[in-house]
CSV table of C-alpha atoms in Angstrom, one decimal:
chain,number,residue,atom,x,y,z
A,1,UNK,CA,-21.1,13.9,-14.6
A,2,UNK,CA,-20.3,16.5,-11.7
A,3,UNK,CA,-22.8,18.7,-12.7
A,4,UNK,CA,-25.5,16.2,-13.2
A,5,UNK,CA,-24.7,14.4,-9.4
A,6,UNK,CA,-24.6,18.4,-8.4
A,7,UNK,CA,-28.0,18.9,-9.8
A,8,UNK,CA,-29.9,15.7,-7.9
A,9,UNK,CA,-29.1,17.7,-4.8
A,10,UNK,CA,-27.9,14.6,-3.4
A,11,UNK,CA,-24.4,15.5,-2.2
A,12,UNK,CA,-23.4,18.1,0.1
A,13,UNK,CA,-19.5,18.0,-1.2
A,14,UNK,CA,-17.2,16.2,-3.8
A,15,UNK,CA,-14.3,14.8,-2.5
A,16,UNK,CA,-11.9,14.8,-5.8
A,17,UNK,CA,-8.5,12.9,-6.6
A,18,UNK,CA,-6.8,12.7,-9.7
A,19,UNK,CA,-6.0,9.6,-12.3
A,20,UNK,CA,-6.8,6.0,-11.3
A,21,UNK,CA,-5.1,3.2,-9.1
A,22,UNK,CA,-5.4,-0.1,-11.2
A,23,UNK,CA,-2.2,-0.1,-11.4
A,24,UNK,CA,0.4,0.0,-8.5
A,25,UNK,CA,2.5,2.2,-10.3
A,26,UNK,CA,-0.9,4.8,-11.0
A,27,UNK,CA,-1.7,4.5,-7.2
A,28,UNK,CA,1.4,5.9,-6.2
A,29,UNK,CA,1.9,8.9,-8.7
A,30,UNK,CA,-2.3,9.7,-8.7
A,31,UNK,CA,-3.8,8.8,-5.8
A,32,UNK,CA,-1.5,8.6,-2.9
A,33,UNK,CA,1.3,9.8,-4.7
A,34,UNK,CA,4.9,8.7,-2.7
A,35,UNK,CA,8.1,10.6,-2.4
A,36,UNK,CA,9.3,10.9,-5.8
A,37,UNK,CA,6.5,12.9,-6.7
A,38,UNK,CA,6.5,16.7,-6.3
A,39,UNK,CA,4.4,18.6,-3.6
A,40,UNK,CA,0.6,18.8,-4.3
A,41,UNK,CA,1.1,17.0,-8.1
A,42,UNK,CA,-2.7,17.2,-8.3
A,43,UNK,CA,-4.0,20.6,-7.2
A,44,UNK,CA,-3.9,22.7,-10.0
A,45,UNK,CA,-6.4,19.9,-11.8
A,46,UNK,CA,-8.5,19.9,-8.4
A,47,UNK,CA,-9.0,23.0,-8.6
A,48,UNK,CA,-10.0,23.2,-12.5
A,49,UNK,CA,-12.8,20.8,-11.2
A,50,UNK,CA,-13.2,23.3,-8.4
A,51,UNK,CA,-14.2,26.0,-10.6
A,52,UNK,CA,-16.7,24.2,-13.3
A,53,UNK,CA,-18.7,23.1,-10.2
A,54,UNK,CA,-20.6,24.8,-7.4
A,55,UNK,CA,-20.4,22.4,-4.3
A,56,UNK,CA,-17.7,22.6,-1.8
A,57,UNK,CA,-14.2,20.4,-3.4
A,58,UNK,CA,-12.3,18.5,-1.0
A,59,UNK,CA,-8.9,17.0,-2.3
A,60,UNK,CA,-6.1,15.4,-0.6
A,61,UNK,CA,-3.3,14.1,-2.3
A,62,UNK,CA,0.5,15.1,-0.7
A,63,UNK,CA,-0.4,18.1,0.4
A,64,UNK,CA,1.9,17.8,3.6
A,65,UNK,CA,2.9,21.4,4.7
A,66,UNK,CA,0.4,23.9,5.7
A,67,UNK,CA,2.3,27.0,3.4
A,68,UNK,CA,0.6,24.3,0.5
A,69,UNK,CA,-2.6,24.1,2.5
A,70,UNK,CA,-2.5,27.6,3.3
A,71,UNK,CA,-2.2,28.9,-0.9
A,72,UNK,CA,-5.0,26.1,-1.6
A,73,UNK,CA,-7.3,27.4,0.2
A,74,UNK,CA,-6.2,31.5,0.1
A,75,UNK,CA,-6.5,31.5,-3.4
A,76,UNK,CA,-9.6,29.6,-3.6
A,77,UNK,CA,-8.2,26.7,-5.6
A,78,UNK,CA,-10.5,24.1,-2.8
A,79,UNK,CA,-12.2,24.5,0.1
A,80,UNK,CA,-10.7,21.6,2.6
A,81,UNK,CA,-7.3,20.3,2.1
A,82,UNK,CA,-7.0,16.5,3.2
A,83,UNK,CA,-3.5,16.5,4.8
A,84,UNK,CA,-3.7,12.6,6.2
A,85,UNK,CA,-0.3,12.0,5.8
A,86,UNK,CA,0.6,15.3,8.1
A,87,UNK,CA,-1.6,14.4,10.7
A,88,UNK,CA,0.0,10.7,11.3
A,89,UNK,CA,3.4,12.5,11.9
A,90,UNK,CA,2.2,15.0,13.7
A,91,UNK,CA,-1.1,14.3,15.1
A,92,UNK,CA,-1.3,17.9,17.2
A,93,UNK,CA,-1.0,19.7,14.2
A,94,UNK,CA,-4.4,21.9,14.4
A,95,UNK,CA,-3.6,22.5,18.2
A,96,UNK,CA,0.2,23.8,17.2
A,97,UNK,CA,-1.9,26.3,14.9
A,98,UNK,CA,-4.0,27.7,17.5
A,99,UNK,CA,-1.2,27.8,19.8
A,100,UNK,CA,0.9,29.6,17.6
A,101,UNK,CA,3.5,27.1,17.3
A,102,UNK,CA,3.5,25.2,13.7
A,103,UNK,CA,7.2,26.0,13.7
A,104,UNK,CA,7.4,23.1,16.0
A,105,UNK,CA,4.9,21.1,13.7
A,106,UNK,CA,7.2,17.7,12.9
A,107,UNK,CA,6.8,17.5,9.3
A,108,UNK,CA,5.7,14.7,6.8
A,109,UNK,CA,8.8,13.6,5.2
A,110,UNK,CA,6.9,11.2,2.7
A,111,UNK,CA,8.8,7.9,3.6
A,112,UNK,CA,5.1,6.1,3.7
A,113,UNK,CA,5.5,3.6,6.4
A,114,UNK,CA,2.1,4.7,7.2
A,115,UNK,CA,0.7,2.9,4.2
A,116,UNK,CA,1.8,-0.2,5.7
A,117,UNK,CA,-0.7,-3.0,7.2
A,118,UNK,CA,-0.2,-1.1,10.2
A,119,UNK,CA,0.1,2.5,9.7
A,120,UNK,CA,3.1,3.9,11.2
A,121,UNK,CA,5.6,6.6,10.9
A,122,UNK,CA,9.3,6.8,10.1
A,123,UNK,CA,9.5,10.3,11.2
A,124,UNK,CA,7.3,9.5,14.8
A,125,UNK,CA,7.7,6.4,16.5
A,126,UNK,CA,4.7,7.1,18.5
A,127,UNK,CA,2.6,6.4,15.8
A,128,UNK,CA,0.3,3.5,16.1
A,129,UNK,CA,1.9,3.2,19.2
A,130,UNK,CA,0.3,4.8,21.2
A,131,UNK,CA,-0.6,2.9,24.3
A,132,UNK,CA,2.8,2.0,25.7
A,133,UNK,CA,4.7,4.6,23.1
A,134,UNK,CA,2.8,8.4,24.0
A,135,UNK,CA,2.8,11.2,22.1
A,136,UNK,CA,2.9,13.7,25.0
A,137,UNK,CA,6.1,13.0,27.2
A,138,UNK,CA,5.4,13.1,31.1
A,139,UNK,CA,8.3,14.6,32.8
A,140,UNK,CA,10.6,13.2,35.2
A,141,UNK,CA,10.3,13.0,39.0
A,142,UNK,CA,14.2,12.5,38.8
A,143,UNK,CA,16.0,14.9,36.6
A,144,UNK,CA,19.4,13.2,35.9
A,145,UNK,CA,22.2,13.8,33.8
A,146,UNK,CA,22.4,12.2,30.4
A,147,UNK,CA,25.1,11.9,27.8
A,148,UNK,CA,24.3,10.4,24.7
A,149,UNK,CA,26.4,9.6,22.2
A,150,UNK,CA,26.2,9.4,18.5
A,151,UNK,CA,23.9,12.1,16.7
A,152,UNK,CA,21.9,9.8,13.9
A,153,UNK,CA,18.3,10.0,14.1
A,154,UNK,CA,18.4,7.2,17.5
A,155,UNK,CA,20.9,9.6,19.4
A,156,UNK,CA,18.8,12.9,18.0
A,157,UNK,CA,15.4,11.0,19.5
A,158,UNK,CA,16.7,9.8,22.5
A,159,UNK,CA,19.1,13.6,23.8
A,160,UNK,CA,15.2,15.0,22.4
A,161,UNK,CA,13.4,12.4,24.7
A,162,UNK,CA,15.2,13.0,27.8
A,163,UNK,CA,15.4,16.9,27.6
A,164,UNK,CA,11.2,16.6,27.1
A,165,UNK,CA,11.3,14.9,30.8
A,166,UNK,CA,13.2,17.5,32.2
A,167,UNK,CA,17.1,15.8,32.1
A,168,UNK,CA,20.4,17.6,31.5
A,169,UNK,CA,21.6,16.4,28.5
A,170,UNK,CA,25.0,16.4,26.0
A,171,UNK,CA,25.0,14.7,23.0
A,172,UNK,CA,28.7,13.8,21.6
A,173,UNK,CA,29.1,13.1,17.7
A,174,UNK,CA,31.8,12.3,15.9
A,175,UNK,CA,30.7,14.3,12.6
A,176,UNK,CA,30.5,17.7,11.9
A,177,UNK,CA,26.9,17.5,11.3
A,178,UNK,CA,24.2,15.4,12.7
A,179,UNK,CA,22.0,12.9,10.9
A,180,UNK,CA,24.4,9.0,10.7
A,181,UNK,CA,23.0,7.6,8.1
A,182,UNK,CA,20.1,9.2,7.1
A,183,UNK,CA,22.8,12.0,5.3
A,184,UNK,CA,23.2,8.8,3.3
A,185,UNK,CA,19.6,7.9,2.8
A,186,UNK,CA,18.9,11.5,1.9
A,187,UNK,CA,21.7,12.0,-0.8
A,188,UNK,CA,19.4,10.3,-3.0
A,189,UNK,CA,17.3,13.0,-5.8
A,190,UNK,CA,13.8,11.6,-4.6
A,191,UNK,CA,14.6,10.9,-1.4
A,192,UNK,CA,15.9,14.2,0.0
A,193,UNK,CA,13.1,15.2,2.0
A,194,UNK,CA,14.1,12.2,4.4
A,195,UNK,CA,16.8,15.3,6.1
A,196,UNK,CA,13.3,16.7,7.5
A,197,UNK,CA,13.8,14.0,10.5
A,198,UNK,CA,17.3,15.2,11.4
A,199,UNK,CA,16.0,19.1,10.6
A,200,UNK,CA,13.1,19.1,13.0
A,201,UNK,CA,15.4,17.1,16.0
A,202,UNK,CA,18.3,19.0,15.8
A,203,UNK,CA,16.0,22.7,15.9
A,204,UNK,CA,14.3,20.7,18.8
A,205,UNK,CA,17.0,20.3,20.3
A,206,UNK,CA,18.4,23.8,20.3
A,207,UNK,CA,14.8,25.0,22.0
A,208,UNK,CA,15.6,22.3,24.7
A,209,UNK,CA,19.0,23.7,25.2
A,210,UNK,CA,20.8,20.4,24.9
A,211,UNK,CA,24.3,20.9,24.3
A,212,UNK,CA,26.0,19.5,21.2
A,213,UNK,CA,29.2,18.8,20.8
A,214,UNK,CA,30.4,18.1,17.3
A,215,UNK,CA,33.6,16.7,16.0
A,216,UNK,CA,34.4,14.8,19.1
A,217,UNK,CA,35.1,11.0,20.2
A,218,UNK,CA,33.2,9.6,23.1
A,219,UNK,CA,36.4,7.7,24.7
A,220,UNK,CA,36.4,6.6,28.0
A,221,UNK,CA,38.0,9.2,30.1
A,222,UNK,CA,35.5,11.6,28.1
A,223,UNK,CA,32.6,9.9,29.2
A,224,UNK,CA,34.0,9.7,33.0
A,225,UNK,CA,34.7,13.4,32.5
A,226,UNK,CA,31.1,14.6,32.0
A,227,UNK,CA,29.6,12.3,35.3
A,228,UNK,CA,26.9,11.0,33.9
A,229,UNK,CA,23.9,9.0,35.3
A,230,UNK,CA,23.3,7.8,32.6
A,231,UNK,CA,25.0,7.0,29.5
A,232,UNK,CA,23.3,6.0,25.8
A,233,UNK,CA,25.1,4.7,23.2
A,234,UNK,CA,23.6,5.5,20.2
A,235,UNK,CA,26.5,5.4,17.4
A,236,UNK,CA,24.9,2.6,15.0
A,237,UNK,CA,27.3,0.1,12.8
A,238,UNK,CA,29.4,-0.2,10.1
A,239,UNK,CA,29.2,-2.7,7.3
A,240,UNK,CA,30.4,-6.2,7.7
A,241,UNK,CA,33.7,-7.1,5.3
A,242,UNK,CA,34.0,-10.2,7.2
A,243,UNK,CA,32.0,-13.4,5.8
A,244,UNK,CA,32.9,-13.4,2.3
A,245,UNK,CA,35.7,-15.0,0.7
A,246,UNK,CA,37.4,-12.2,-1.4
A,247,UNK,CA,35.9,-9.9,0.8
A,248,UNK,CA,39.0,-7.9,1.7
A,249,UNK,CA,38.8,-6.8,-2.0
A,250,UNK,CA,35.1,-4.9,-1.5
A,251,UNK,CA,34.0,-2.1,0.0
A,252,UNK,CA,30.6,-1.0,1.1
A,253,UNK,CA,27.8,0.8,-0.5
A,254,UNK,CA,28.4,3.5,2.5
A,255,UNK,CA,31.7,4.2,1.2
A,256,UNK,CA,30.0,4.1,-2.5
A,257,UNK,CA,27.6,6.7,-1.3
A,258,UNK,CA,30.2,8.3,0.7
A,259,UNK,CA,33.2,8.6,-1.6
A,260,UNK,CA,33.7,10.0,-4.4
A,261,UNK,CA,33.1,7.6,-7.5
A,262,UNK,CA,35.9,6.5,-10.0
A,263,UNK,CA,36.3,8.3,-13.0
A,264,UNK,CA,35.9,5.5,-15.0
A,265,UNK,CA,35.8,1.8,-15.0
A,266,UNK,CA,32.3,-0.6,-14.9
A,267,UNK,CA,30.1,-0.9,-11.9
A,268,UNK,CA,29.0,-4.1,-10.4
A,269,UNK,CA,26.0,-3.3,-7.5
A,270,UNK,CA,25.3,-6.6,-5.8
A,271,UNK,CA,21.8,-6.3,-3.7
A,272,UNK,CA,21.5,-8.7,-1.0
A,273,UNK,CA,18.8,-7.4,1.2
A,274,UNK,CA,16.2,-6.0,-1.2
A,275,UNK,CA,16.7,-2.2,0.1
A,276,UNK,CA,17.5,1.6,-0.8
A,277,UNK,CA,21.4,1.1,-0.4
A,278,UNK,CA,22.3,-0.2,-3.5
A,279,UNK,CA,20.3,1.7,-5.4
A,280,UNK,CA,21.3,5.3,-4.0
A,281,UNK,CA,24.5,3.4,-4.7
A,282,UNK,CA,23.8,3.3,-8.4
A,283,UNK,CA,22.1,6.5,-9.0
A,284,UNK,CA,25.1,8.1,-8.0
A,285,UNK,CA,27.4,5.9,-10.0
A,286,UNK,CA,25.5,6.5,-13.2
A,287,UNK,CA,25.0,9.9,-12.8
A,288,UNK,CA,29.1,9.3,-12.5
A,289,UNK,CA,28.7,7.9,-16.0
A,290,UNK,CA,30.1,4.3,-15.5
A,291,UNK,CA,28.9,1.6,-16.7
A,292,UNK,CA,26.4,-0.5,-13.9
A,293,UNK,CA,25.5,-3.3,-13.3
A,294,UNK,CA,23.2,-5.2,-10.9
A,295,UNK,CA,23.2,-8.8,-9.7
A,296,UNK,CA,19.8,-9.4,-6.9
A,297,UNK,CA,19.3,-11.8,-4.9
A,298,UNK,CA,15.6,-11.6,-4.7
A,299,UNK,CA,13.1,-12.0,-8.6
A,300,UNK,CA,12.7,-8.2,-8.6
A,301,UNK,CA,15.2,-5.7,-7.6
A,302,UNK,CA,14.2,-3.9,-4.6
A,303,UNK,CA,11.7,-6.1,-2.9
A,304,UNK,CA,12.4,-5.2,0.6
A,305,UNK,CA,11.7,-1.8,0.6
A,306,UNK,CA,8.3,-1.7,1.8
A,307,UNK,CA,6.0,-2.5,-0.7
A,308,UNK,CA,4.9,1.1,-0.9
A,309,UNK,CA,5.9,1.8,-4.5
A,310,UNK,CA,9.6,2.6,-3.8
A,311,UNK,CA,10.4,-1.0,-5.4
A,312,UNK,CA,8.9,0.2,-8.7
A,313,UNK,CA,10.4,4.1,-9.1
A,314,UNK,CA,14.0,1.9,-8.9
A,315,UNK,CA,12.6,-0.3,-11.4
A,316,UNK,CA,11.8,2.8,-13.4
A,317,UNK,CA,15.1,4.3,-13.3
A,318,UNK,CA,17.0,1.1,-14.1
A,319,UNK,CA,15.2,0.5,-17.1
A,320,UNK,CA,15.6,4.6,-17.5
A,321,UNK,CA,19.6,3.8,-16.8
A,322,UNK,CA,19.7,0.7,-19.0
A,323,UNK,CA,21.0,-1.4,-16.0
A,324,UNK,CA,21.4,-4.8,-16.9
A,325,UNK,CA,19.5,-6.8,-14.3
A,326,UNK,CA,20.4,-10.6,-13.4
A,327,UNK,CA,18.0,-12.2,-10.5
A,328,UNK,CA,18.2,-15.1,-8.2
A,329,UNK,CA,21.9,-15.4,-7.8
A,330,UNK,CA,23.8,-15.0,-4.4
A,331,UNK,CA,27.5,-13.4,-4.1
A,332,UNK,CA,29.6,-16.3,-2.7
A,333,UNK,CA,33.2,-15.1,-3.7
A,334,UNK,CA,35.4,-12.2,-5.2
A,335,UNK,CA,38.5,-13.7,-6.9
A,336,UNK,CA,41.4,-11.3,-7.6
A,337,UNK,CA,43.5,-12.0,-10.8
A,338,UNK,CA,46.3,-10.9,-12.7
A,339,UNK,CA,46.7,-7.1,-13.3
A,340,UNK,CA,44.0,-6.6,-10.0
A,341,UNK,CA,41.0,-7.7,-12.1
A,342,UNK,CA,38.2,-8.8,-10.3
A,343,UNK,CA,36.0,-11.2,-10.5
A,344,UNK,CA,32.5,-11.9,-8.7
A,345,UNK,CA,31.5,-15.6,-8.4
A,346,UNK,CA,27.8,-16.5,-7.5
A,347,UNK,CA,25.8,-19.3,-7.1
A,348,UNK,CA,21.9,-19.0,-8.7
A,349,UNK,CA,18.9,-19.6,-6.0
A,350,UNK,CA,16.6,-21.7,-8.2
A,351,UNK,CA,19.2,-24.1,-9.9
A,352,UNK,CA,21.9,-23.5,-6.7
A,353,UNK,CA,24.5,-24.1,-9.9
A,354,UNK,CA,27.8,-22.4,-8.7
A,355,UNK,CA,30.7,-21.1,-9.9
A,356,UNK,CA,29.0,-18.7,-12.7
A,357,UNK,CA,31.1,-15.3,-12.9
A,358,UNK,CA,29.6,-12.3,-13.0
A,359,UNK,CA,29.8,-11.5,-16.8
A,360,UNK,CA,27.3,-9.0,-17.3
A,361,UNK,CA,26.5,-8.9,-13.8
A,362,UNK,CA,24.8,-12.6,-13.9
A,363,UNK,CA,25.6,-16.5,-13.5
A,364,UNK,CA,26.8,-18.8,-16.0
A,365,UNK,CA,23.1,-19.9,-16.1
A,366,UNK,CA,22.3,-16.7,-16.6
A,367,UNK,CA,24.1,-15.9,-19.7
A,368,UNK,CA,22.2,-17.6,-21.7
A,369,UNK,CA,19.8,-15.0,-21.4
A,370,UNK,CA,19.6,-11.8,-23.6
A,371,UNK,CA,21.2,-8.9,-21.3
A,372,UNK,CA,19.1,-6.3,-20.6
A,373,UNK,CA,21.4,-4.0,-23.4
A,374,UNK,CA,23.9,-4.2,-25.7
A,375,UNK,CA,26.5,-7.3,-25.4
A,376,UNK,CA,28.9,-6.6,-22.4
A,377,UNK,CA,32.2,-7.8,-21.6
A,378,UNK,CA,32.7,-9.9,-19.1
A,379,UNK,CA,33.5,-8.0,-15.9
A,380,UNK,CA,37.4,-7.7,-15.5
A,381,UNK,CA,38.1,-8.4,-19.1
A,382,UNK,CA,40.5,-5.1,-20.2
A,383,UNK,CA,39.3,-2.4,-22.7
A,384,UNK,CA,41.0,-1.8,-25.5
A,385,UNK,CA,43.2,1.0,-23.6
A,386,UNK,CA,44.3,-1.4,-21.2
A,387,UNK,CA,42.3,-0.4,-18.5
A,388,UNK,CA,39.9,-3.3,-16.7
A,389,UNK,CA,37.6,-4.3,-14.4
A,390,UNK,CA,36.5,-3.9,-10.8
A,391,UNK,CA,36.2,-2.9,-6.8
A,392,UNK,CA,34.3,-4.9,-5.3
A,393,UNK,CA,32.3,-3.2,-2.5
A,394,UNK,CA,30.2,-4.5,0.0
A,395,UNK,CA,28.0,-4.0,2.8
A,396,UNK,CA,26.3,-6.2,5.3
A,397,UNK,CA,22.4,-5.9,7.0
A,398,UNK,CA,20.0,-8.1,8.1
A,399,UNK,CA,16.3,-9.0,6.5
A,400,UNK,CA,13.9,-10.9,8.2
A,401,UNK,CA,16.0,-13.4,10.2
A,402,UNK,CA,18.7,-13.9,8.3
A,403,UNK,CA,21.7,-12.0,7.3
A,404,UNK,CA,22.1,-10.5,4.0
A,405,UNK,CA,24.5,-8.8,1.9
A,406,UNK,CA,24.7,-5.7,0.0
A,407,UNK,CA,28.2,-5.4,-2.6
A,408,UNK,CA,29.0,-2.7,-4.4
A,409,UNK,CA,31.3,-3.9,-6.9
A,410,UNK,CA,32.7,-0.7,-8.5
A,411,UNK,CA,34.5,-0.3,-11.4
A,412,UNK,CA,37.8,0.8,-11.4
A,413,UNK,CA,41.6,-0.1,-12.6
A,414,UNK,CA,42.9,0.9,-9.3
A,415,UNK,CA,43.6,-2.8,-7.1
């Protein structure tokens, strides 16, 4: 077909992608494939195309970093690389080139906000922002001095900002390593590249000679000490224990992703707000080799994560992990019993029935229903070597307007 559209000297160029997209699930692994997918996944089969045809090949398909852009074209696999996704982070990519300066080229870290309705960045804020949210930062008239403090990506944007317009800046953290949360968010296997947005601040900050101070509390007489003018607080939250009756026996999905998992016992996640957390959550905690669960709130298990495709690689892993999903059902209550067993009580969306327990991580009206393997024990009930049931762990965000929960519930005979 190439040769014969080649031949009606009709076309000046074929632009080539890979597979099909009537599917969601094709459209993010062949034509815009997301994070999960390996640099480039396409080329080598561009350029097989490349070389059966005489035309000039475009081909674009997350080819993000110019050392991939660079072998592409040096070898001669294509002629133009399409790096879309490259150019929405960093939109003065080509000038950093000439200038000598793709070192300081922020890179594409693949979270793929920018396929949203309105194509944004998580790595840039400026992006589609543009006209009250600029690109290039105008100095100050007033150079002040600035003390931030907290060194997750908000603290790492705003010590950046300030040194840009020509402030003295010292960011304070905690930690002994920037990033907050996003050390969280990256801990995940396909969602490493997600450190690329701490990476790129902190080497930005060390060319705008912002001094960092690591492993140290911002209290008050420490924030008199340094004088500031001005002083941003940038040190995020921590997840809500309040709010739930039973909730003093729960923990959070940041201490799930934090700590170090049980050795044993059965897993009960409990996703409230339809994003990464509990999942990361679970990866880790089968990789563990306990036995998970999952109880959602929403029909489908990860519905909040942007509608990008993220929502279907978790669906692909739980079915990979053989997690037994239940739907529709809301965490109202964590009962301790006898021997510190624990047991989840929820109350199903559709029917609002409550009281079901979570056997097999779903309601009483859900147990009617085949499980998604084997038969499992109710959670709590003991094992035949004595040992039983569950933590409960829990988080707390917001979605939309309301606020929803995230649980861990992990498994583990320790009350």
């Amino acid at each position: 077909m190439a040769r014969i559209l080649e031949q009606s000297g009709l076309f000046d160029f074929f632009n080539v992608i890979y597979g099909r997209m009537d599917t969601k699930m094709s459209l993010i692994v062949n034509s815009m494939p997301g994070m999960f997918m390996p640099s480039a996944p396409w080329l080598t089969k561009a350029a097989a195309f490349r070389r059966a045809v005489r035309l000039p090949v475009f081909h674009a398909a997350k080819i993000a970093d110019l050392a991939t852009a660079r072998h592409a074209i040096g070898e001669g696999l294509i002629d133009m690389v399409g790096m879309t996704r490259a150019h929405i982070a960093e939109p003065h990519l080509v000038r950093l080139i000439e200038d000598g300066r793709e070192h300081a080229a922020r890179p594409c870290v693949g979270g793929s906000h920018c396929r949203n309705a309105k194509a944004t960045c998580i790595h840039n804020p400026a992006t589609a922002r543009e006209t009250f949210l600029p690109h290039n930062i105008a100095p100050s008239a007033t150079p002040r001095k600035v003390l931030v403090v907290g060194a997750g990506p908000a603290g790492l944007e705003a010590a950046r900002v300030a040194a840009s317009r020509g402030h003295r800046v010292t960011l304070l953290e905690a930690a002994d390593r920037a990033g907050g949360q996003v050390l969280l968010a990256a801990s995940g296997s396909w969602r490493r590249n997600l450190i690329g947005i701490v990476d790129w601040r902190v080497g930005e900050l060390q060319r705008l000679a912002v001094e960092v101070r690591y492993n140290q509390y911002a209290e008050l007489d420490d924030v008199l000490a340094e004088r500031p003018d001005v002083v941003i607080v940038a040190t995020g939250g921590i997840p809500d224990l309040n709010g739930l009756a039973g909730g003093e026996w729960c923990r959070s999905v940041a201490d799930a992703l934090s700590d170090t998992p049980p050795q044993t016992g059965r897993v009960l996640f409990y996703d409230g707000t339809g994003r990464h957390n509990a999942y990361l959550g679970m990866e880790r905690y089968v990789s563990a080799g306990l036995d998970v669960r999952l109880a959602v709130l929403d029909a489908l298990p990860a519905q909040e994560t942007g509608g990008k495709g993220d929502d279907l690689v978790w669906m692909r892993n739980l079915e990979k992990w053989q997690v037994p999903v239940r739907a529709h059902v809301e965490l109202i209550e964590v009962q301790r019993r006898e021997g510190g067993v624990l047991r989840a009580i929820f109350r199903h969306q559709l029917t609002r029935a409550d009281g079901g327990r979570a056997r097999g991580g779903g309601t009483r009206h859900d147990r009617r229903r085949r499980p998604l393997r084997g038969r499992p024990r109710a959670f709590g009930q003991r094992r035949p070597d004595g040992s039983c049931g569950l933590r409960a762990r829990r988080s707390r965000s917001c979605r939309s307007r309301t606020a929803r929960r995230s649980f861990t519930c992990t498994g583990s005979a320790t009350p």
